CSV table of C-alpha atoms and ligand atoms in Angstrom, one decimal:
chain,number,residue,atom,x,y,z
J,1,UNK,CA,-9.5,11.8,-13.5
J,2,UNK,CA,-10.6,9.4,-10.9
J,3,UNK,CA,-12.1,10.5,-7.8
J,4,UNK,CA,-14.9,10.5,-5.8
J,5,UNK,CA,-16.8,14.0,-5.6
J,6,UNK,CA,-15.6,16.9,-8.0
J,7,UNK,CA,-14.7,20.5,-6.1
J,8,UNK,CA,-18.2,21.9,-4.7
J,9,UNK,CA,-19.0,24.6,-7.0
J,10,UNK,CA,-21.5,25.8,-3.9
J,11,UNK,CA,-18.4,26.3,-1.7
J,12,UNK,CA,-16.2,27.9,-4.9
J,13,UNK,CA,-18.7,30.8,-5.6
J,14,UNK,CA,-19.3,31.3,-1.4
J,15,UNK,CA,-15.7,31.5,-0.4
J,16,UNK,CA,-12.9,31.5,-3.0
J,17,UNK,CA,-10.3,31.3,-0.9
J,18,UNK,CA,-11.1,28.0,1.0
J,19,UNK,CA,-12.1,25.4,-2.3
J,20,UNK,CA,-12.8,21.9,-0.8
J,21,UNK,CA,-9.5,19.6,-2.0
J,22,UNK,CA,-10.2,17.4,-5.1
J,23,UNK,CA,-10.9,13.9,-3.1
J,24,UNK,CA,-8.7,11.0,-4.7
J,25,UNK,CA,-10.9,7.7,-3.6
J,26,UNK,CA,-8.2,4.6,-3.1
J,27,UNK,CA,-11.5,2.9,-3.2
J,28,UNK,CA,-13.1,3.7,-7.1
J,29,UNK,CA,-9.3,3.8,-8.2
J,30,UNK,CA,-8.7,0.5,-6.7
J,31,UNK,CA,-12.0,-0.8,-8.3
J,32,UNK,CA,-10.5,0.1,-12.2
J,33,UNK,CA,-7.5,-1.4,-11.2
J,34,UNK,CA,-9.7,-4.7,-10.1
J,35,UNK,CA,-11.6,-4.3,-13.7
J,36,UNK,CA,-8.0,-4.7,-15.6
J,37,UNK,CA,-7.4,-7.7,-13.2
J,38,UNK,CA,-10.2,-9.6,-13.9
J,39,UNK,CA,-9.1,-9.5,-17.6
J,40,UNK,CA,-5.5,-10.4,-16.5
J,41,UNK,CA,-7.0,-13.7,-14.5
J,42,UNK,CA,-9.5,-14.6,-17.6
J,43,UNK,CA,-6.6,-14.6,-20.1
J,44,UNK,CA,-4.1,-16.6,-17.5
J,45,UNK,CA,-7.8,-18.9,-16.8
J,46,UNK,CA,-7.4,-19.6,-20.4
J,47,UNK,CA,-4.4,-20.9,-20.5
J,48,UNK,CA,-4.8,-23.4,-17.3
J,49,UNK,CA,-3.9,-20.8,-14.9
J,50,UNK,CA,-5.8,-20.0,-11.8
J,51,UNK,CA,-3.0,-17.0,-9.6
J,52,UNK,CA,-3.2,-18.9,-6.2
J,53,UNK,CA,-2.5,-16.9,-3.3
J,54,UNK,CA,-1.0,-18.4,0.2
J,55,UNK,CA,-1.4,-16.3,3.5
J,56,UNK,CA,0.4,-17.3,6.2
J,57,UNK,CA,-0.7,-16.4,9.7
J,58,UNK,CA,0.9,-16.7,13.3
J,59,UNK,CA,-1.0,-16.5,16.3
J,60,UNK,CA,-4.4,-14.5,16.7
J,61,UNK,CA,-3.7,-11.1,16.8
J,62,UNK,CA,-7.0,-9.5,15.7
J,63,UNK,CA,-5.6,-6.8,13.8
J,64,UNK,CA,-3.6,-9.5,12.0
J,65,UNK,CA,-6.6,-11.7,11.3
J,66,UNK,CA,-8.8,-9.0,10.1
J,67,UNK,CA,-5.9,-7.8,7.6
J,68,UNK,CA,-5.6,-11.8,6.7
J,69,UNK,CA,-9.1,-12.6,6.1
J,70,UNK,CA,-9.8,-9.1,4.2
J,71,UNK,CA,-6.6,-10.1,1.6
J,72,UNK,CA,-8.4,-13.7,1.2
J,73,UNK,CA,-11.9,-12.7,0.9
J,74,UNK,CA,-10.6,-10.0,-1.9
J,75,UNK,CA,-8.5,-13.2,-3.6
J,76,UNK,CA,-11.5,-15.3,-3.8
J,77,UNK,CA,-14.0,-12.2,-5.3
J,78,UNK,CA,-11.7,-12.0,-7.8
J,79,UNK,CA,-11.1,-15.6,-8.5
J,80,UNK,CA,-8.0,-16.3,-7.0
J,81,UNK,CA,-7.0,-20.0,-5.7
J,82,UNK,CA,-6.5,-18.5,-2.5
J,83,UNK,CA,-5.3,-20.7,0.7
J,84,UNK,CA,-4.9,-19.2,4.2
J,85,UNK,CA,-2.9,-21.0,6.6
J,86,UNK,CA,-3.2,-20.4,10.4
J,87,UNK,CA,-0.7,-21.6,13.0
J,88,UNK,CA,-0.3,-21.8,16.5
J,89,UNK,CA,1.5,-18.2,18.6
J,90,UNK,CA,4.3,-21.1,19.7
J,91,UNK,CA,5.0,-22.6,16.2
J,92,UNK,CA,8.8,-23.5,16.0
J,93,UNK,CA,10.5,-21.8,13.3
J,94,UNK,CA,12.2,-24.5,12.0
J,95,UNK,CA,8.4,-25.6,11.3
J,96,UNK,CA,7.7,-22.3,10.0
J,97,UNK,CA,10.6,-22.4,7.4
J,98,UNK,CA,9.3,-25.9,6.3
J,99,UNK,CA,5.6,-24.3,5.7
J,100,UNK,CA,7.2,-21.8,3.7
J,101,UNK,CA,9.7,-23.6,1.7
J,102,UNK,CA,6.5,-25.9,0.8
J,103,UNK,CA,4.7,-23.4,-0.8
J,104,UNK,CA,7.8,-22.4,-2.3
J,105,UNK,CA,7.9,-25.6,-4.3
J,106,UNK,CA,4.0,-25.9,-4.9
J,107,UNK,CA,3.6,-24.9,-8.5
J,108,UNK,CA,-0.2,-23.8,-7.8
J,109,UNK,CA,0.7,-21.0,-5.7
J,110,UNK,CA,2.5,-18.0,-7.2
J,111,UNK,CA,2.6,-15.8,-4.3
J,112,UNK,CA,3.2,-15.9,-0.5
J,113,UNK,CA,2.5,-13.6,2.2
J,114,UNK,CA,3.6,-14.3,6.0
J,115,UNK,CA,1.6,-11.5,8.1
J,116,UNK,CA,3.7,-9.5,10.0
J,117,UNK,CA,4.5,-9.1,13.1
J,118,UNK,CA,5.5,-12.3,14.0
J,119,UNK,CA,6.0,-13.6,17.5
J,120,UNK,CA,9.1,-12.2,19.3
J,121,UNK,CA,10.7,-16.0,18.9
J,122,UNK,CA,10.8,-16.1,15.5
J,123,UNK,CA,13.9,-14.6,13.2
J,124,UNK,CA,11.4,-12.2,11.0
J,125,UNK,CA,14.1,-11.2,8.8
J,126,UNK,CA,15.2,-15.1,8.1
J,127,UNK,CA,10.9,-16.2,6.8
J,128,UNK,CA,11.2,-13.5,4.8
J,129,UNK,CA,14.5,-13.9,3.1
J,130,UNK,CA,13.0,-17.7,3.1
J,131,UNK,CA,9.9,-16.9,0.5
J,132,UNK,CA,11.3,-17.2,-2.7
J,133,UNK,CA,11.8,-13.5,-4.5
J,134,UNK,CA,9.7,-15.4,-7.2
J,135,UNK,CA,6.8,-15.3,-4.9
J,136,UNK,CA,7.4,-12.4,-2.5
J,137,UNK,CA,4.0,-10.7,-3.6
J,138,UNK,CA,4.7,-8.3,0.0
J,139,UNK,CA,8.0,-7.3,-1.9
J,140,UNK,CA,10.1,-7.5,1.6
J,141,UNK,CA,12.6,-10.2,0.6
J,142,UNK,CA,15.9,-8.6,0.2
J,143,UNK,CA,16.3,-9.3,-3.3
J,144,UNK,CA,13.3,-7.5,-4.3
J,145,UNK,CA,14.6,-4.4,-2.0
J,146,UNK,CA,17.4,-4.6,-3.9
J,147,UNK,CA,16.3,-4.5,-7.4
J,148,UNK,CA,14.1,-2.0,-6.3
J,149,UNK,CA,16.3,0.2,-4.9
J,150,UNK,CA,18.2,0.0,-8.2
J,151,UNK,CA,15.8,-0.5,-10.5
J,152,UNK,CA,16.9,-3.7,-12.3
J,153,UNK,CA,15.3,-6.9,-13.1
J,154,UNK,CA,12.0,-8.1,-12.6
J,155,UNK,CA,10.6,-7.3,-8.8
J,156,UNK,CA,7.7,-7.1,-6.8
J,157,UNK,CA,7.2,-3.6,-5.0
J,158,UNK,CA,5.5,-3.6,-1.7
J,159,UNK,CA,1.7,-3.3,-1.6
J,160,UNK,CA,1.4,0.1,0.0
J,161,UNK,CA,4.0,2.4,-1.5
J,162,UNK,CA,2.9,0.9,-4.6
J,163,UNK,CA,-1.2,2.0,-4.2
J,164,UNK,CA,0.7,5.3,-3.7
J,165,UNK,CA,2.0,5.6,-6.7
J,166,UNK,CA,-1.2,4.0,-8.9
J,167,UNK,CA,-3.2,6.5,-6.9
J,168,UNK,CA,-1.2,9.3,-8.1
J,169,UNK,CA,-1.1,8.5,-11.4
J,170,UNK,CA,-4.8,7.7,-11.9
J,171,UNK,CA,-5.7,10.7,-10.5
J,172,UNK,CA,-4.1,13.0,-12.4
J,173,UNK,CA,-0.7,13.8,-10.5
J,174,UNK,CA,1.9,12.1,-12.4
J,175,UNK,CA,4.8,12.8,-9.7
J,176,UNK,CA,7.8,13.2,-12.7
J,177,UNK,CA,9.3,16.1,-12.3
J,178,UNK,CA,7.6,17.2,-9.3
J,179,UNK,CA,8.7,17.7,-5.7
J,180,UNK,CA,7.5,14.8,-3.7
J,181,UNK,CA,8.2,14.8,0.0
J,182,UNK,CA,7.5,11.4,2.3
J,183,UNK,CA,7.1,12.0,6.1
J,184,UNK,CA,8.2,8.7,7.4
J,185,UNK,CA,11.4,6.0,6.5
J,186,UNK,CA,9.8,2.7,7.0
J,187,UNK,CA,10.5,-0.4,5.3
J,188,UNK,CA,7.1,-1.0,4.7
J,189,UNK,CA,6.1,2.3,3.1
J,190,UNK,CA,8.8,5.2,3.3
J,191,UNK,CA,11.6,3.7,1.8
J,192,UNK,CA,10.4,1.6,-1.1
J,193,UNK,CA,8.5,4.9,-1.9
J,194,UNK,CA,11.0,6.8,-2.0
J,195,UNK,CA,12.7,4.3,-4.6
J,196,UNK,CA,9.8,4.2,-6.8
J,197,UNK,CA,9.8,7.5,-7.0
J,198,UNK,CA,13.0,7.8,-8.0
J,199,UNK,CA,12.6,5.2,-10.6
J,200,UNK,CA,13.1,6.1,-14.4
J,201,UNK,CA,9.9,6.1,-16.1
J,202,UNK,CA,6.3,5.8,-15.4
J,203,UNK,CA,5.6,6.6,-11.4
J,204,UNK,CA,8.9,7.9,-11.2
J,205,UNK,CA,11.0,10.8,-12.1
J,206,UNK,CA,10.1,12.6,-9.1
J,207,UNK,CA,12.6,14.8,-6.6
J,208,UNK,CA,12.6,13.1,-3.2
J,209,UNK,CA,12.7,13.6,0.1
J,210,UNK,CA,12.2,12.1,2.7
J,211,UNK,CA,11.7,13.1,6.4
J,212,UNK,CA,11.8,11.3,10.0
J,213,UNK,CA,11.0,11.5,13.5
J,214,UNK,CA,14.6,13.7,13.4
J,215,UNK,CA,13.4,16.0,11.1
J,216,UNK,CA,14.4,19.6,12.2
J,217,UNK,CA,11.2,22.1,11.6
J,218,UNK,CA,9.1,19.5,9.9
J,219,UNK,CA,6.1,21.5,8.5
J,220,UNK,CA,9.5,24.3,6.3
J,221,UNK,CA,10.3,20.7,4.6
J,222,UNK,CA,6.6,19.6,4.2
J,223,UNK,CA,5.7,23.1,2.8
J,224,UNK,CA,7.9,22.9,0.3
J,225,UNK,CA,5.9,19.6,-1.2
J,226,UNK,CA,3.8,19.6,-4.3
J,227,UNK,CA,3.0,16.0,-3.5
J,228,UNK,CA,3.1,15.0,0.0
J,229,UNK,CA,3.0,11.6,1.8
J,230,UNK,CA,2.4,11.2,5.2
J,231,UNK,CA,3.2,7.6,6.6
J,232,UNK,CA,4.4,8.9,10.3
J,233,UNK,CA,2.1,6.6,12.0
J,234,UNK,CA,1.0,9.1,14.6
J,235,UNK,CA,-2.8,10.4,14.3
J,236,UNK,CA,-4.1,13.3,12.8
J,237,UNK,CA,-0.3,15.1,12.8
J,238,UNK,CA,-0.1,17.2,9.3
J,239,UNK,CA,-1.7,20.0,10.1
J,240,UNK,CA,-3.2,22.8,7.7
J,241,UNK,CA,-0.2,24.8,7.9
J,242,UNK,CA,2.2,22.8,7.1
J,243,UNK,CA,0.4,22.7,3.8
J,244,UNK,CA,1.3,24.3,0.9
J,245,UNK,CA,-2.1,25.5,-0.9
J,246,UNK,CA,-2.8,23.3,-3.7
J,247,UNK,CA,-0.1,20.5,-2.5
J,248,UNK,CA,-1.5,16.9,-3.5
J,249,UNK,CA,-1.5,15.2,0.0
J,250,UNK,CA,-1.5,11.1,0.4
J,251,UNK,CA,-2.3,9.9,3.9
J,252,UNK,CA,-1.3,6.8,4.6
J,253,UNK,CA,-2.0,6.6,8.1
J,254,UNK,CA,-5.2,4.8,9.5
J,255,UNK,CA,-5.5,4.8,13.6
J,256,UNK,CA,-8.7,4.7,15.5
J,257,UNK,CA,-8.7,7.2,18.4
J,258,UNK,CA,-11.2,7.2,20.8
J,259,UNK,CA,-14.2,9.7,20.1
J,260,UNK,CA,-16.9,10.4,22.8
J,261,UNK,CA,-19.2,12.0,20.1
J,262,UNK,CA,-19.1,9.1,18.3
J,263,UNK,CA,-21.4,6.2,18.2
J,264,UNK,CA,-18.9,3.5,18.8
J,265,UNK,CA,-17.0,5.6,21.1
J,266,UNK,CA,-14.1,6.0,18.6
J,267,UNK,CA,-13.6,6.9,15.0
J,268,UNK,CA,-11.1,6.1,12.3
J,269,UNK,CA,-8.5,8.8,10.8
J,270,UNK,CA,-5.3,9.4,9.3
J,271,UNK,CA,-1.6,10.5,9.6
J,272,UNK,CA,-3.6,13.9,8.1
J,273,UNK,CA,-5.4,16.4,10.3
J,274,UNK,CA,-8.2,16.2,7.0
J,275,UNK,CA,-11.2,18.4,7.7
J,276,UNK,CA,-8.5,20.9,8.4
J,277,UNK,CA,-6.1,20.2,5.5
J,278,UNK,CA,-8.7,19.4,2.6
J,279,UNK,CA,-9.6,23.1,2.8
J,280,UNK,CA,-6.1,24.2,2.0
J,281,UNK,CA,-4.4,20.8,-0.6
J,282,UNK,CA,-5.7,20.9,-3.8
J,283,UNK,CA,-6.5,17.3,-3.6
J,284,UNK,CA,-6.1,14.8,-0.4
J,285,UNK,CA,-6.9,11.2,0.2
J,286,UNK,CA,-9.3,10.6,3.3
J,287,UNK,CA,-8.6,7.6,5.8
J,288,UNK,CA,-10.6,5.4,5.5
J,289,UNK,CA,-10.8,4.6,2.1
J,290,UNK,CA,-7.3,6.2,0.5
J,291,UNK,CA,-4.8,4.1,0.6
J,292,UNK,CA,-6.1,1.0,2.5
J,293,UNK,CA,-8.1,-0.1,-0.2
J,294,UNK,CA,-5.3,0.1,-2.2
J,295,UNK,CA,-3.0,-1.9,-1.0
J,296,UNK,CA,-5.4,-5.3,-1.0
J,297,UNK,CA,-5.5,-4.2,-4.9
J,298,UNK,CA,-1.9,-4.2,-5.3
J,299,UNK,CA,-1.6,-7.6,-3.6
J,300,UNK,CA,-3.6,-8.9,-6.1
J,301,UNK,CA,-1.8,-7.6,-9.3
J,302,UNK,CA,1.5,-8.7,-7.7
J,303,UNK,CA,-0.1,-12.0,-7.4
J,304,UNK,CA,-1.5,-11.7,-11.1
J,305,UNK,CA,1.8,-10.6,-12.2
J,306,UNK,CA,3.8,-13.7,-10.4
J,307,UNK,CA,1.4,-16.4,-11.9
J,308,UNK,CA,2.3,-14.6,-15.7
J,309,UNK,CA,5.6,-14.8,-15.2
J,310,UNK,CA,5.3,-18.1,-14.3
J,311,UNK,CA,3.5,-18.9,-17.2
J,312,UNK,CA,6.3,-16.8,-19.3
J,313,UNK,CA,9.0,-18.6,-18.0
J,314,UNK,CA,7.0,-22.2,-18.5
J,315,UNK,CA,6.8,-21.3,-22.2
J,316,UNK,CA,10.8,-20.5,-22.4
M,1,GUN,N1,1.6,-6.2,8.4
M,1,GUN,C1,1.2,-4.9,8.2
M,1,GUN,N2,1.3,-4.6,6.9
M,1,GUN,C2,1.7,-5.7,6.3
M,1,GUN,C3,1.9,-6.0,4.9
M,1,GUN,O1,1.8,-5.2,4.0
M,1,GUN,N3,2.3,-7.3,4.7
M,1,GUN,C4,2.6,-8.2,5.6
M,1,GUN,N4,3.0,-9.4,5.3
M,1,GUN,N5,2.3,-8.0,6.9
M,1,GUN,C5,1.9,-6.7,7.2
């Protein structure tokens, strides 16, 4: 079982009834993950392959070019071709859809990623549906949705829900069979995990649910959860009792909220109320370093993926 810190024993034998949560650490599961990479990229390295990775980035929004340069900087430590394109806030998008139809047709890159949001002027919807599904490592183009959704074909699942479901299995907490409830419908995360979930087969197999900001009494539907994952995107807002004891809890969430006590004057947490929850779940991913790292991770195997099916299809 991966994860970073077994139960305390200390806090077992002092108080039974509040056991510290089994921690499930996006960042040591993401690094195995890396491990099975790196063989991946040697055996496509010996065959001529190097997976090249294009990032695409409008404007300067600094959460954007943080996200941007972390993706990069993890493409190149692994040995990934990886290319990162800036452009001006007032690009045209006729421009746009000519940078993207380029690396469309350049055979060295196997997988695109335009960093969203994009400027209010730009059809969002129309780059994405422009990246070809081939190389739609973020899985957003509606084709990948689509096969997805009903679980056909070859496809690239998005980054996050994805880590999700690696984490879960790698952890122990294989979701078949089990009732898995998602707090939040996103396109991003909610929805794609909800489809994964429901998949056939390995990750899948799970009963779903999913819950919104129109939820009636919340916390009865996320009590009922053996796994629970909490992409609300509002800080620190799944609270101990809406908990069921020994529920497997995935936070998705990261916000920085500001924090007097704290030396920088704010502090990082998640969707999850943790210092609360972890004494109640039976195991609980923090924020930072749950899911974040994982979706960088899964970026990368999409991209590994993409260049071996490139190289699958050359030899056919
Ligand atoms: N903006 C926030 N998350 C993501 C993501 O996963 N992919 C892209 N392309 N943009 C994002």
């Amino acid at each position: 079982m991966l994860s970073s810190g077994p139960r305390s024993e200390a806090a077992t034998l002092t108080n039974p009834r509040r056991m510290s949560a089994q921690i499930i650490s996006g960042r040591v599961i993401g690094e195995h993950i890396r491990a099975e990479l790196r063989e991946r990229i040697a055996a496509l390295k010996a065959e001529g392959v190097t997976p090249g990775l294009a990032t695409v980035l409008v404007g300067a929004n600094p959460a954007s070019q943080m996200y941007v340069g972390m993706k990069n900087k993890a493409a190149q430590e692994m040995g990934l071709h990886s290319r990162q394109i800036n452009l001006a806030p007032d690009i045209d998008e006729a421009e746009l859809l000519g940078m993207v139809a380029g690396l469309n047709a350049d055979p060295g890159i196997h997988g695109i990623l335009v960093q969203l949001p994009l400027p209010g002027h730009v059809d969002e919807g129309l780059v994405l549906e422009t990246i070809h599904p081939s190389k739609d490592v973020d899985g957003f183009h509606p084709m990948n949705v689509g096969r997805l959704a009903t679980d056909s074909g070859d496809f690239f699942a998005p980054c996050t829900p994805a880590g999700v479901v690696e984490m879960l299995l790698r952890s122990g907490h294989d979701p078949a069979g089990k009732h898995v409830v998602v707090v939040g419908r996103s396109n991003l995360v909610g929805r794609p995990l909800a489809s994964l979930l429901l998949r056939k087969g390995r990750g899948g197999d799970a009963t779903v649910t999913v819950c919104h900001s129109r939820t009636e009494d919340l916390g009865a539907v996320t009590r009922a959860a053996d796994i629970l994952v909490v992409a609300m995107g509002r800080p620190e807002s799944i609270t101990a009792d809406m908990v069921r004891p020994g529920a497997v809890v995935i936070d998705v969430g990261t916000h920085r909220v500001d924090d007097p006590h704290a030396e920088k004057g704010y502090r990082v947490c998640g969707d999850v109320l943790f210092d609360e929850v972890k004494d109640v779940a039976g195991a609980i991913t923090p924020s930072p370093g749950g899911v974040g790292p994982m979706t960088i991770t899964m970026l990368l195997a999409n991209t590994v993926t993409s260049a071996e099916r490139a190289l699958e299809g050359r030899r056919n």
